[in-house]
Coordinates of N, CA and C in Angstrom, one line a residue:
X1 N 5.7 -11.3 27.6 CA 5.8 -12.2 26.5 C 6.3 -11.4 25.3
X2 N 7.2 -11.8 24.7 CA 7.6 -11.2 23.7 C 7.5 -11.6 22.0
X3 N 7.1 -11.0 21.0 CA 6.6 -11.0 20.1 C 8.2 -11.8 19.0
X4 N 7.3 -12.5 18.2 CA 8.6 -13.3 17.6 C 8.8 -12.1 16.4
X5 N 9.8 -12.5 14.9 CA 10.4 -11.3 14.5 C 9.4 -11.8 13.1
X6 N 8.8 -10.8 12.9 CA 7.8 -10.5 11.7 C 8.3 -11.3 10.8
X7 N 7.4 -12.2 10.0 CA 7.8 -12.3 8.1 C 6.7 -11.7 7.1
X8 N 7.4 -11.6 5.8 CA 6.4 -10.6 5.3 C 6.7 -11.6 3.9
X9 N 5.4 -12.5 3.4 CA 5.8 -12.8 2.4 C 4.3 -12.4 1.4
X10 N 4.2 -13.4 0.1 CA 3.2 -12.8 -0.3 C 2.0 -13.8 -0.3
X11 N 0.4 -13.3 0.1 CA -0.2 -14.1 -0.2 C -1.5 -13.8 -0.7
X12 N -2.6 -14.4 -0.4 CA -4.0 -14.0 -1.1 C -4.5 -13.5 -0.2
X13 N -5.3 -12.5 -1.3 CA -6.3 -11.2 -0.4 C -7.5 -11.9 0.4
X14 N -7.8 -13.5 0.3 CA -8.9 -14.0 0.3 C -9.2 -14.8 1.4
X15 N -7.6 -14.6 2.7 CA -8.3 -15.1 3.5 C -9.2 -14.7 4.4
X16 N -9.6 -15.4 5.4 CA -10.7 -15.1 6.6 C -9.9 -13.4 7.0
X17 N -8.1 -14.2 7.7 CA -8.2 -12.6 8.4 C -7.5 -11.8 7.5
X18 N -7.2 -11.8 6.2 CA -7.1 -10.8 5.2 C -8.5 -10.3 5.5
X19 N -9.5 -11.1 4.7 CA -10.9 -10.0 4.5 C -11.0 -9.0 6.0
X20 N -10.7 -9.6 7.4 CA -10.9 -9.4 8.7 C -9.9 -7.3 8.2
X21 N -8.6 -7.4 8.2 CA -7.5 -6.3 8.1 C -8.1 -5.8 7.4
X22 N -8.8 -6.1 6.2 CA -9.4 -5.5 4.9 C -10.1 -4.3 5.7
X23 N -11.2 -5.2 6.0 CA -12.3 -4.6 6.5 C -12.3 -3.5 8.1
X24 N -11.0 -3.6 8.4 CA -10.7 -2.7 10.0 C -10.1 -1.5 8.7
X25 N -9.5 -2.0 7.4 CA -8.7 -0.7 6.9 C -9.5 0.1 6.6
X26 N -10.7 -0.2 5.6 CA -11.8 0.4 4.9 C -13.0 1.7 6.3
X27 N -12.9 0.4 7.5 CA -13.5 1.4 8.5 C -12.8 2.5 8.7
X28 N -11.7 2.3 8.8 CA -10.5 3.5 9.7 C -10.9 5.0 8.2
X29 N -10.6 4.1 7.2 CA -10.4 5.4 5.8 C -11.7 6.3 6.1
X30 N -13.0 5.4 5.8 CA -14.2 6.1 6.2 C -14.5 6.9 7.4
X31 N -13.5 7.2 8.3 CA -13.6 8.0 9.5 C -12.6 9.2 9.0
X32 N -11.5 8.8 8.1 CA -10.8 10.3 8.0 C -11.1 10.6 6.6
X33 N -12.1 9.9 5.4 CA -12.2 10.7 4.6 C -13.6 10.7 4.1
X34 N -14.5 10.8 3.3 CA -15.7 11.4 3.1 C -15.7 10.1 1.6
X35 N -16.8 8.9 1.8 CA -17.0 7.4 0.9 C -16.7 7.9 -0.7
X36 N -17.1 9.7 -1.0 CA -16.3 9.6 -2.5 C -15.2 9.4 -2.9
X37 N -14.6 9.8 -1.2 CA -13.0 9.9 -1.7 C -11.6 9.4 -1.4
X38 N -12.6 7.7 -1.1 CA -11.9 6.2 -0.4 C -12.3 5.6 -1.6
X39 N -10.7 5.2 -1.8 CA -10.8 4.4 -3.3 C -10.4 3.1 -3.0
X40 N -11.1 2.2 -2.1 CA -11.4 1.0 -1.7 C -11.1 -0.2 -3.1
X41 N -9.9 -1.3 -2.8 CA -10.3 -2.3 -3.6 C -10.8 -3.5 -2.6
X42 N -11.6 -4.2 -3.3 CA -12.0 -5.5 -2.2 C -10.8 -6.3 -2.4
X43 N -11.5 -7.6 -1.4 CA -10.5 -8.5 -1.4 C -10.5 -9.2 -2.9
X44 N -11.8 -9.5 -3.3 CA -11.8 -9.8 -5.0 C -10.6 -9.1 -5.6
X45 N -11.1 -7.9 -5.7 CA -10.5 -6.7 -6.8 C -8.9 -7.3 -6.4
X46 N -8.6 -7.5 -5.1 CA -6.7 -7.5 -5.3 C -6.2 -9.2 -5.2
X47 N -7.2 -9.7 -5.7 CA -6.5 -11.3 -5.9 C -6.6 -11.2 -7.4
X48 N -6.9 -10.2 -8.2 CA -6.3 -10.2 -9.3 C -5.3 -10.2 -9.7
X49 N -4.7 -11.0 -11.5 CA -3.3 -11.2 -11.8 C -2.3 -9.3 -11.5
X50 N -2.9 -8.6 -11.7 CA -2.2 -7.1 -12.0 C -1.9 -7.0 -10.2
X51 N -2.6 -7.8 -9.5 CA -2.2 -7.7 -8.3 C -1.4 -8.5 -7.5
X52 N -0.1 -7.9 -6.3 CA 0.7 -8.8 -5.4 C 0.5 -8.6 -4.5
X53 N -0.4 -9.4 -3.2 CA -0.6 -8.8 -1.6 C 0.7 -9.1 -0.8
X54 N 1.2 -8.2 -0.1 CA 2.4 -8.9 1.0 C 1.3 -8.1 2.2
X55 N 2.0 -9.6 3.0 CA 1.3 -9.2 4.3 C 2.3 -9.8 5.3
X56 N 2.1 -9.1 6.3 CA 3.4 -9.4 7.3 C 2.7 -10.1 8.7
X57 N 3.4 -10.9 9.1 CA 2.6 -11.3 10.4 C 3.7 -11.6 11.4
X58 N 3.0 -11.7 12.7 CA 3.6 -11.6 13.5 C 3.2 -12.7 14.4
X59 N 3.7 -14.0 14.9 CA 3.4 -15.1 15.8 C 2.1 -15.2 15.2
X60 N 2.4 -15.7 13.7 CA 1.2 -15.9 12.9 C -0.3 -14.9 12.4
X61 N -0.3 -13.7 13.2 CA -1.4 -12.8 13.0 C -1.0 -11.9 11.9
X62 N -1.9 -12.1 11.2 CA -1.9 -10.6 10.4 C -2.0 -9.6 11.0
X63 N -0.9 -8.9 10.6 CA -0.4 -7.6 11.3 C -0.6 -6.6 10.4
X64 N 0.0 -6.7 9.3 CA -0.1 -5.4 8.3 C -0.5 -6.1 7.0
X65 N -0.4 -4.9 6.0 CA -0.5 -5.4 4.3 C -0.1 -4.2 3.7
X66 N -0.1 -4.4 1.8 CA 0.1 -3.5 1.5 C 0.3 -4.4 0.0
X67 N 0.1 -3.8 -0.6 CA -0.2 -4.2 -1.8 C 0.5 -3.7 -3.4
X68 N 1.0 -4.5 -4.3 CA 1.3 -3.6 -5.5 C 0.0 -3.8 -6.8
X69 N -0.3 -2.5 -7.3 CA -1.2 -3.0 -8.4 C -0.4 -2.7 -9.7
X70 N -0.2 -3.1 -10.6 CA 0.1 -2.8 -12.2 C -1.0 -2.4 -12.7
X71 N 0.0 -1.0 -13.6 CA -0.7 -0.5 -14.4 C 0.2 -0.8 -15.5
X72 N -0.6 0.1 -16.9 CA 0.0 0.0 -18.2 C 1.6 1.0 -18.2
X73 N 1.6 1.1 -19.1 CA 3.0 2.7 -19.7 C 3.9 2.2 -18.6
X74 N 4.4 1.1 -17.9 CA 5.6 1.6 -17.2 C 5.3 1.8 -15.5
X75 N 4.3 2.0 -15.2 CA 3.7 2.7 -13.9 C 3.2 1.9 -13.1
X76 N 3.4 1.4 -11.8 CA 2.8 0.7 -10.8 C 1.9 1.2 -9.9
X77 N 1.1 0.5 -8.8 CA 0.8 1.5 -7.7 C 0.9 1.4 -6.6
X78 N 1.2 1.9 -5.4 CA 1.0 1.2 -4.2 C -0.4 1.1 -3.9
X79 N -0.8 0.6 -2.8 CA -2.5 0.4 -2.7 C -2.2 -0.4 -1.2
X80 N -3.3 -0.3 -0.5 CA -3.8 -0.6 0.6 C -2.9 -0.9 1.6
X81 N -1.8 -0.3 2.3 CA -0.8 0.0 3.0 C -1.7 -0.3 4.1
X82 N -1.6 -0.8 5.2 CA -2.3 -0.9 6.4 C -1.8 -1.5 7.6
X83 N -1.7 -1.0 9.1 CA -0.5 -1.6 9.9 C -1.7 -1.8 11.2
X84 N -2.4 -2.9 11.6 CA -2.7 -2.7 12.6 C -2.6 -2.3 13.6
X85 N -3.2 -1.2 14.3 CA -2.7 -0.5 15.8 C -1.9 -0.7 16.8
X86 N -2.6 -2.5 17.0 CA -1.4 -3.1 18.0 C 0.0 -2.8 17.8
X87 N 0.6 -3.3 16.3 CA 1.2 -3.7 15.6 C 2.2 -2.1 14.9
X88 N 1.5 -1.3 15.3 CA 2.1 0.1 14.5 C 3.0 0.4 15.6
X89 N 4.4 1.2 15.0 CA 5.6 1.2 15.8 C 7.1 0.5 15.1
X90 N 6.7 -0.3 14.8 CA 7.6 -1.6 14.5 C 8.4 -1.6 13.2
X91 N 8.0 -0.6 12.2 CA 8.5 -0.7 10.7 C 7.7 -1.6 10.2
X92 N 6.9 -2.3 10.5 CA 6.0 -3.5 9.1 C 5.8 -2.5 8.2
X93 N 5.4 -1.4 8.0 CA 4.7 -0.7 6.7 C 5.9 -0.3 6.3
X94 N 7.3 0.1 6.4 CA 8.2 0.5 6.0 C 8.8 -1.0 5.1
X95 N 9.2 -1.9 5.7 CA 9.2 -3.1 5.4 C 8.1 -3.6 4.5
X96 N 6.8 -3.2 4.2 CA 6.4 -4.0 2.8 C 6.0 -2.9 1.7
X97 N 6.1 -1.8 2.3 CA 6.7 -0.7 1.1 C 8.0 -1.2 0.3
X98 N 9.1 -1.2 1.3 CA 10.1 -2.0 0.5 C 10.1 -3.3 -0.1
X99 N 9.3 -4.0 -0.1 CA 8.9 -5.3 -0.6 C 8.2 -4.8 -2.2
X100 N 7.4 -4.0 -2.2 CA 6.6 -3.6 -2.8 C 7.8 -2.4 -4.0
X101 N 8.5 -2.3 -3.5 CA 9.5 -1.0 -4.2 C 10.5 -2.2 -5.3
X102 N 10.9 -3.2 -4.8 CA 11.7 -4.3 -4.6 C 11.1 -5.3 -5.6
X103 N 9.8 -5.4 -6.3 CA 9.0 -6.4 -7.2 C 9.0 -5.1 -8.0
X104 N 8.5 -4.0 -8.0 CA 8.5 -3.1 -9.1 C 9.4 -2.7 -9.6
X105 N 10.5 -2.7 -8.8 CA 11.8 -2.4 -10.0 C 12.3 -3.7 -10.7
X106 N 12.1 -5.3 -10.0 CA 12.1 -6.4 -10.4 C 11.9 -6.7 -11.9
X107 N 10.3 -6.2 -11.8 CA 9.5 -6.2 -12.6 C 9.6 -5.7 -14.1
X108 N 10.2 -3.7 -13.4 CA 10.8 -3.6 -15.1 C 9.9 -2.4 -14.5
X109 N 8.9 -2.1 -13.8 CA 8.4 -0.7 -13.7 C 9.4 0.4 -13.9
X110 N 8.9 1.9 -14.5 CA 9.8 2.9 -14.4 C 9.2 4.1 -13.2
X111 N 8.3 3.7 -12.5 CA 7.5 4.6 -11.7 C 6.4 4.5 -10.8
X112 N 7.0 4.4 -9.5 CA 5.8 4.0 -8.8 C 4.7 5.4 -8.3
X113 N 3.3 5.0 -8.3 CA 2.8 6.2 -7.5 C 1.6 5.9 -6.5
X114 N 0.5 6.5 -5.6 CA 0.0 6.0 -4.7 C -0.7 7.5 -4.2
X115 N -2.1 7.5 -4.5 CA -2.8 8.2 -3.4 C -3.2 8.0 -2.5
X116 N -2.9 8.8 -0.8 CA -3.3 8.5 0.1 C -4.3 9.5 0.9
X117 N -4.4 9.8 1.8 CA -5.6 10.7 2.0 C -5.3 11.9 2.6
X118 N -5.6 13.1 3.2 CA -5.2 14.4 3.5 C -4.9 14.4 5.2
X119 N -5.5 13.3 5.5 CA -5.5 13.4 7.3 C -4.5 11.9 7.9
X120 N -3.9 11.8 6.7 CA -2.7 10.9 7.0 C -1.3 10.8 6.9
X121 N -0.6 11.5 8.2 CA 0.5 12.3 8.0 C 1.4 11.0 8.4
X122 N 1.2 9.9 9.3 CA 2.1 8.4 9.4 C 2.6 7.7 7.8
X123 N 1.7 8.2 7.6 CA 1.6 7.5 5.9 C 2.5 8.6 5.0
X124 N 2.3 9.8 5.1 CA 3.1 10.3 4.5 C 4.5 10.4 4.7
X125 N 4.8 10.2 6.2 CA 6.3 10.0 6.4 C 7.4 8.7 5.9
X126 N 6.5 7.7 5.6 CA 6.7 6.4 5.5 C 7.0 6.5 4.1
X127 N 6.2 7.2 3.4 CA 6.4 7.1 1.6 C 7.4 8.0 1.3
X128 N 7.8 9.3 1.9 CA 8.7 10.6 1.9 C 10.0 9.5 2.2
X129 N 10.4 8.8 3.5 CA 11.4 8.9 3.9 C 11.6 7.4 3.0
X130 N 10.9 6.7 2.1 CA 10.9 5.6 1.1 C 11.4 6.4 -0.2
X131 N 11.5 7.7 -0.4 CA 11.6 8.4 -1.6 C 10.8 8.5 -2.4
X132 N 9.4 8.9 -1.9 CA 8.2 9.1 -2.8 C 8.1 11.1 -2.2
X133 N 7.6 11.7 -3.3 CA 7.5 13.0 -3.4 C 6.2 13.3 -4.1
X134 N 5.8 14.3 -3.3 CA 4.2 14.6 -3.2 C 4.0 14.9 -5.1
X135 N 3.4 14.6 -5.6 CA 2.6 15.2 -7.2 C 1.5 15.6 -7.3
X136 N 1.1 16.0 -8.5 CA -0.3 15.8 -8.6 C -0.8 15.0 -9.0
X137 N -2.4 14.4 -9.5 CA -3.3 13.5 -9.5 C -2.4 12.4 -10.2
X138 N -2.7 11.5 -9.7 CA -1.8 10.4 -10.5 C -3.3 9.4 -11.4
X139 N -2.8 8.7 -12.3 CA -3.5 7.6 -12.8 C -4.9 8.7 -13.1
X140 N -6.2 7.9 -12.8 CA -7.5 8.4 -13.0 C -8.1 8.7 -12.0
X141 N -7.4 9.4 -10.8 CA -8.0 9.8 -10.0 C -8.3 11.5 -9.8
X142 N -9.4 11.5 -9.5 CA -9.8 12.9 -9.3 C -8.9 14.0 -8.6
X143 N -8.6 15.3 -8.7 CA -7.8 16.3 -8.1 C -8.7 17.1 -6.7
X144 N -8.8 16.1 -5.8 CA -9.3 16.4 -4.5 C -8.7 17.2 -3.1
X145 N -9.3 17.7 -2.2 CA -8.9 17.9 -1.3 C -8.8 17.0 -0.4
X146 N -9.3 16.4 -0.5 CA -9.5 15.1 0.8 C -8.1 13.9 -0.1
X147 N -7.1 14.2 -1.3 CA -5.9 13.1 -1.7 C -4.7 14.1 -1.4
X148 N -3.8 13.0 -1.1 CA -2.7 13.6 -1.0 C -1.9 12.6 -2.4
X149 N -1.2 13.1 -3.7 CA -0.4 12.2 -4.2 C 0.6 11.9 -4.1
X150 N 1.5 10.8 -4.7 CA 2.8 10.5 -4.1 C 3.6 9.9 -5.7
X151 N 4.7 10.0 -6.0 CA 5.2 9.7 -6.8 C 6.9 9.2 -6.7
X152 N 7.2 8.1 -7.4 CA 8.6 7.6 -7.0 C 9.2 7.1 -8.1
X153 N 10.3 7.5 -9.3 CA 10.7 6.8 -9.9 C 11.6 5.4 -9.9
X154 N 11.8 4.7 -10.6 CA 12.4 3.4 -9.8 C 14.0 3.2 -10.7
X155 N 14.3 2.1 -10.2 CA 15.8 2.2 -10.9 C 15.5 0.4 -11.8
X156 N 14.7 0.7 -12.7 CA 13.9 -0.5 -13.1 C 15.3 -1.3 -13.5
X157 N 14.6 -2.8 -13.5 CA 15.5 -3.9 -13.6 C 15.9 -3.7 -15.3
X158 N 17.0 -4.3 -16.2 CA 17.2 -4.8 -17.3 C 15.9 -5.0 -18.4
X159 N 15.4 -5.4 -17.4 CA 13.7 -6.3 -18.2 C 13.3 -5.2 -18.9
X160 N 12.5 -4.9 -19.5 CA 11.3 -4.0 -20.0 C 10.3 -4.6 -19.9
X161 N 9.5 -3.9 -19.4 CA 7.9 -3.6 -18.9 C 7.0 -3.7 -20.2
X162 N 6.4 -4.5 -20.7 CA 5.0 -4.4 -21.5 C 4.2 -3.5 -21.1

């Protein structure tokens, strides 16, 4: 049987199997990093206005996600990138990175950035070969061993960014 061809549009963090993805992502983080240093948002926290969820499915299943959050000054973030197992292989997380690259320059952002964790090298290829380049601490996050940061300038739209 063969799998029909993914859509990735956007919707709320608040369904059943959103919370379901949520909650396999948050387990997976807590196995490769140490609870201080998993900067977990719930499903609450990303159905907020500063937040956009895209989520990609596949013959209707939630397959992946990945998220944009706004910040102030110009600056976006990525947040909760996630590709279910089955489902990993395929480009979904390359594909809502670009989704996610694609509303922030829309938007008027001048800078995307994104910590991810130290024992996640799938993830870092994905952001590198997207044109994100390692920095240091971004936003208000602590200068850890257990983060890896990421930074991307954007080729922002006409608009200006409040």
């Amino acid at each position: 049987m063969t799998q029909s061809e993914p859509t990735i549009a956007i919707e709320t963090p608040m369904s059943n199997d959103m919370g379901a993805m949520i909650g396999e992502l948050n387990e997976l983080l807590l196995t490769l990093s140490p609870p201080e240093a998993c900067y977990h948002m719930t499903p609450e926290d990303m159905a907020g206005a500063a937040t956009t969820v895209f989520v990609a499915r596949v013959d209707g299943n939630a397959a992946a996600c990945g998220a944009l959050h706004r910040h102030g000054e110009g600056i976006a973030e990525v947040k909760r990138m996630y590709t279910r197992p089955a489902y990993q292989g395929h480009g979904l997380g390359r594909r809502i990175l670009e989704q996610i690259v694609t509303l922030a320059e829309r938007e008027g952002y001048a800078s995307l950035v994104l910590e991810t964790g130290d024992r996640h090298p799938a993830a870092w290829r994905i952001y590198e070969r997207a044109g994100f380049t390692r920095c240091g601490p971004v936003l208000d996050y602590p200068d850890s061993p257990y983060s890896v940061f990421y930074s991307r300038p954007l080729a922002a739209s006409q608009e200006t960014h409040k």
